[in-house]
C-alpha cells in the first residue's frame, strides 16, 4: 500500500505540473506590475513652490538677508526631503550662509519672523498636499557697479518609495540682487 501511494503521488504531481507552474505566474506578474507602477510614480516630480518671499537684499557688503520658499507636495505619495542646497559661487554678489526650516504651520508662519521661528535643516517627510517653509539665509558678499545676480533657486534632494531624486525649485517670479551704481572703496 505504501508503494502504491508513492506511485499515485508521483502520477498526480506529473499530471498537475502545468497547474503548479502556473501558480507562480500570478505572484510574479503582481510584483512586476507593482514595481512598474512604483517606478512610474517615483518618476513624476511632485514638488513645487507654493509661494515665496525675499527680505532684502540690502546693498551693504556683509549685510544678511533671507528668502523663504514654501515647498509643496503635489503628488499622491509621501516624499522624504533629504537635503536642500543652494548654488554658491566664489566672487558672487550674494552667498548662501545656511538653510533652515520653519517651526510653524504655514497658516501662522511669518517669513520675516525671528530666528526662533526656524530650526536647523534636517530630513523630514512631506505628506501629499502638505507644505513646508524653507528659509535660505544669505549675506551680501561683494560689490560690482550695477551688477545683477539672480537668487532663489534651490536644489532639493528627496525620495519617493525609497527612490532618490533631485529637483531644482525656485520662486514664481525671479529675484535678483543688485549692486549699487557706485561701490564703496575697498
JSON list of C-alpha atoms in Angstrom, two decimals, residues 85-176:
[
{"chain": "A", "resi": 85, "resn": "UNK", "atom": "CA", "xyz": [21.42, 73.10, -1.22]},
{"chain": "A", "resi": 86, "resn": "UNK", "atom": "CA", "xyz": [21.91, 76.49, -2.80]},
{"chain": "A", "resi": 87, "resn": "UNK", "atom": "CA", "xyz": [24.40, 77.35, -5.56]},
{"chain": "A", "resi": 88, "resn": "UNK", "atom": "CA", "xyz": [27.43, 79.13, -4.09]},
{"chain": "A", "resi": 89, "resn": "UNK", "atom": "CA", "xyz": [29.94, 80.67, -6.46]},
{"chain": "A", "resi": 90, "resn": "UNK", "atom": "CA", "xyz": [33.14, 82.44, -5.39]},
{"chain": "A", "resi": 91, "resn": "UNK", "atom": "CA", "xyz": [33.00, 86.12, -6.26]},
{"chain": "A", "resi": 92, "resn": "UNK", "atom": "CA", "xyz": [29.21, 86.19, -6.33]},
{"chain": "A", "resi": 93, "resn": "UNK", "atom": "CA", "xyz": [27.36, 89.28, -5.11]},
{"chain": "A", "resi": 94, "resn": "UNK", "atom": "CA", "xyz": [25.46, 87.23, -2.55]},
{"chain": "A", "resi": 95, "resn": "UNK", "atom": "CA", "xyz": [26.39, 83.92, -0.96]},
{"chain": "A", "resi": 96, "resn": "UNK", "atom": "CA", "xyz": [24.21, 81.48, 0.95]},
{"chain": "A", "resi": 97, "resn": "UNK", "atom": "CA", "xyz": [25.03, 81.00, 4.62]},
{"chain": "A", "resi": 98, "resn": "UNK", "atom": "CA", "xyz": [22.52, 78.31, 5.59]},
{"chain": "A", "resi": 99, "resn": "UNK", "atom": "CA", "xyz": [19.16, 76.62, 5.15]},
{"chain": "A", "resi": 100, "resn": "UNK", "atom": "CA", "xyz": [16.59, 76.40, 7.95]},
{"chain": "A", "resi": 101, "resn": "UNK", "atom": "CA", "xyz": [13.07, 75.03, 8.45]},
{"chain": "A", "resi": 102, "resn": "UNK", "atom": "CA", "xyz": [10.07, 76.96, 9.75]},
{"chain": "A", "resi": 103, "resn": "UNK", "atom": "CA", "xyz": [8.81, 75.65, 13.08]},
{"chain": "A", "resi": 104, "resn": "UNK", "atom": "CA", "xyz": [5.19, 76.68, 12.49]},
{"chain": "A", "resi": 105, "resn": "UNK", "atom": "CA", "xyz": [2.35, 75.69, 10.22]},
{"chain": "A", "resi": 106, "resn": "UNK", "atom": "CA", "xyz": [2.18, 77.82, 7.03]},
{"chain": "A", "resi": 107, "resn": "UNK", "atom": "CA", "xyz": [-1.06, 79.49, 8.20]},
{"chain": "A", "resi": 108, "resn": "UNK", "atom": "CA", "xyz": [0.63, 81.13, 11.23]},
{"chain": "A", "resi": 109, "resn": "UNK", "atom": "CA", "xyz": [4.16, 81.42, 9.88]},
{"chain": "A", "resi": 110, "resn": "UNK", "atom": "CA", "xyz": [5.77, 84.83, 9.37]},
{"chain": "A", "resi": 111, "resn": "UNK", "atom": "CA", "xyz": [8.69, 84.69, 6.90]},
{"chain": "A", "resi": 112, "resn": "UNK", "atom": "CA", "xyz": [10.35, 87.73, 8.44]},
{"chain": "A", "resi": 113, "resn": "UNK", "atom": "CA", "xyz": [9.99, 86.22, 11.92]},
{"chain": "A", "resi": 114, "resn": "UNK", "atom": "CA", "xyz": [12.83, 85.96, 14.41]},
{"chain": "A", "resi": 115, "resn": "UNK", "atom": "CA", "xyz": [15.47, 83.24, 14.35]},
{"chain": "A", "resi": 116, "resn": "UNK", "atom": "CA", "xyz": [13.42, 81.36, 16.97]},
{"chain": "A", "resi": 117, "resn": "UNK", "atom": "CA", "xyz": [10.82, 80.69, 14.23]},
{"chain": "A", "resi": 118, "resn": "UNK", "atom": "CA", "xyz": [13.37, 78.50, 12.43]},
{"chain": "A", "resi": 119, "resn": "UNK", "atom": "CA", "xyz": [15.35, 75.39, 13.24]},
{"chain": "A", "resi": 120, "resn": "UNK", "atom": "CA", "xyz": [18.42, 73.87, 11.55]},
{"chain": "A", "resi": 121, "resn": "UNK", "atom": "CA", "xyz": [17.59, 71.87, 8.45]},
{"chain": "A", "resi": 122, "resn": "UNK", "atom": "CA", "xyz": [17.03, 68.14, 8.96]},
{"chain": "A", "resi": 123, "resn": "UNK", "atom": "CA", "xyz": [15.43, 65.47, 6.77]},
{"chain": "A", "resi": 124, "resn": "UNK", "atom": "CA", "xyz": [11.63, 65.40, 7.03]},
{"chain": "A", "resi": 125, "resn": "UNK", "atom": "CA", "xyz": [8.54, 63.80, 5.48]},
{"chain": "A", "resi": 126, "resn": "UNK", "atom": "CA", "xyz": [6.13, 65.86, 3.41]},
{"chain": "A", "resi": 127, "resn": "UNK", "atom": "CA", "xyz": [2.70, 64.26, 3.08]},
{"chain": "A", "resi": 128, "resn": "UNK", "atom": "CA", "xyz": [0.61, 64.70, -0.09]},
{"chain": "A", "resi": 129, "resn": "UNK", "atom": "CA", "xyz": [-0.96, 68.17, -0.15]},
{"chain": "A", "resi": 130, "resn": "UNK", "atom": "CA", "xyz": [1.28, 69.50, 2.66]},
{"chain": "A", "resi": 131, "resn": "UNK", "atom": "CA", "xyz": [3.68, 72.43, 2.58]},
{"chain": "A", "resi": 132, "resn": "UNK", "atom": "CA", "xyz": [6.88, 73.27, 4.47]},
{"chain": "A", "resi": 133, "resn": "UNK", "atom": "CA", "xyz": [8.58, 76.68, 4.58]},
{"chain": "A", "resi": 134, "resn": "UNK", "atom": "CA", "xyz": [12.33, 76.63, 3.99]},
{"chain": "A", "resi": 135, "resn": "UNK", "atom": "CA", "xyz": [14.39, 79.74, 4.70]},
{"chain": "A", "resi": 136, "resn": "UNK", "atom": "CA", "xyz": [17.68, 80.32, 2.88]},
{"chain": "A", "resi": 137, "resn": "UNK", "atom": "CA", "xyz": [19.97, 82.80, 4.61]},
{"chain": "A", "resi": 138, "resn": "UNK", "atom": "CA", "xyz": [22.33, 84.89, 2.51]},
{"chain": "A", "resi": 139, "resn": "UNK", "atom": "CA", "xyz": [24.96, 87.56, 3.00]},
{"chain": "A", "resi": 140, "resn": "UNK", "atom": "CA", "xyz": [25.93, 90.32, 0.58]},
{"chain": "A", "resi": 141, "resn": "UNK", "atom": "CA", "xyz": [29.46, 89.22, -0.30]},
{"chain": "A", "resi": 142, "resn": "UNK", "atom": "CA", "xyz": [30.71, 91.59, -2.99]},
{"chain": "A", "resi": 143, "resn": "UNK", "atom": "CA", "xyz": [30.03, 94.75, -4.92]},
{"chain": "A", "resi": 144, "resn": "UNK", "atom": "CA", "xyz": [30.43, 95.30, -8.64]},
{"chain": "A", "resi": 145, "resn": "UNK", "atom": "CA", "xyz": [28.90, 98.51, -10.03]},
{"chain": "A", "resi": 146, "resn": "UNK", "atom": "CA", "xyz": [25.42, 97.87, -11.46]},
{"chain": "A", "resi": 147, "resn": "UNK", "atom": "CA", "xyz": [25.88, 94.08, -11.29]},
{"chain": "A", "resi": 148, "resn": "UNK", "atom": "CA", "xyz": [22.83, 91.82, -11.02]},
{"chain": "A", "resi": 149, "resn": "UNK", "atom": "CA", "xyz": [22.74, 88.28, -9.64]},
{"chain": "A", "resi": 150, "resn": "UNK", "atom": "CA", "xyz": [19.65, 86.05, -9.76]},
{"chain": "A", "resi": 151, "resn": "UNK", "atom": "CA", "xyz": [18.85, 84.36, -6.46]},
{"chain": "A", "resi": 152, "resn": "UNK", "atom": "CA", "xyz": [16.25, 81.96, -5.16]},
{"chain": "A", "resi": 153, "resn": "UNK", "atom": "CA", "xyz": [16.76, 78.58, -6.85]},
{"chain": "A", "resi": 154, "resn": "UNK", "atom": "CA", "xyz": [17.46, 75.64, -4.55]},
{"chain": "A", "resi": 155, "resn": "UNK", "atom": "CA", "xyz": [18.40, 72.02, -5.25]},
{"chain": "A", "resi": 156, "resn": "UNK", "atom": "CA", "xyz": [16.12, 69.65, -3.32]},
{"chain": "A", "resi": 157, "resn": "UNK", "atom": "CA", "xyz": [17.21, 66.05, -2.74]},
{"chain": "A", "resi": 158, "resn": "UNK", "atom": "CA", "xyz": [14.24, 63.82, -1.94]},
{"chain": "A", "resi": 159, "resn": "UNK", "atom": "CA", "xyz": [12.99, 60.26, -2.23]},
{"chain": "A", "resi": 160, "resn": "UNK", "atom": "CA", "xyz": [9.69, 58.58, -3.06]},
{"chain": "A", "resi": 161, "resn": "UNK", "atom": "CA", "xyz": [9.25, 54.93, -2.11]},
{"chain": "A", "resi": 162, "resn": "UNK", "atom": "CA", "xyz": [12.99, 54.87, -1.42]},
{"chain": "A", "resi": 163, "resn": "UNK", "atom": "CA", "xyz": [13.91, 56.08, -4.93]},
{"chain": "A", "resi": 164, "resn": "UNK", "atom": "CA", "xyz": [16.27, 59.09, -4.63]},
{"chain": "A", "resi": 165, "resn": "UNK", "atom": "CA", "xyz": [15.57, 62.15, -6.79]},
{"chain": "A", "resi": 166, "resn": "UNK", "atom": "CA", "xyz": [16.82, 65.73, -7.17]},
{"chain": "A", "resi": 167, "resn": "UNK", "atom": "CA", "xyz": [14.93, 68.74, -8.49]},
{"chain": "A", "resi": 168, "resn": "UNK", "atom": "CA", "xyz": [15.54, 72.46, -8.77]},
{"chain": "A", "resi": 169, "resn": "UNK", "atom": "CA", "xyz": [12.88, 74.72, -7.31]},
{"chain": "A", "resi": 170, "resn": "UNK", "atom": "CA", "xyz": [12.73, 78.49, -7.47]},
{"chain": "A", "resi": 171, "resn": "UNK", "atom": "CA", "xyz": [10.43, 81.38, -6.77]},
{"chain": "A", "resi": 172, "resn": "UNK", "atom": "CA", "xyz": [7.46, 82.04, -9.02]},
{"chain": "A", "resi": 173, "resn": "UNK", "atom": "CA", "xyz": [9.00, 85.30, -10.18]},
{"chain": "A", "resi": 174, "resn": "UNK", "atom": "CA", "xyz": [12.76, 85.73, -10.38]},
{"chain": "A", "resi": 175, "resn": "UNK", "atom": "CA", "xyz": [14.58, 87.56, -7.64]},
{"chain": "A", "resi": 176, "resn": "UNK", "atom": "CA", "xyz": [17.82, 89.43, -8.16]}
]
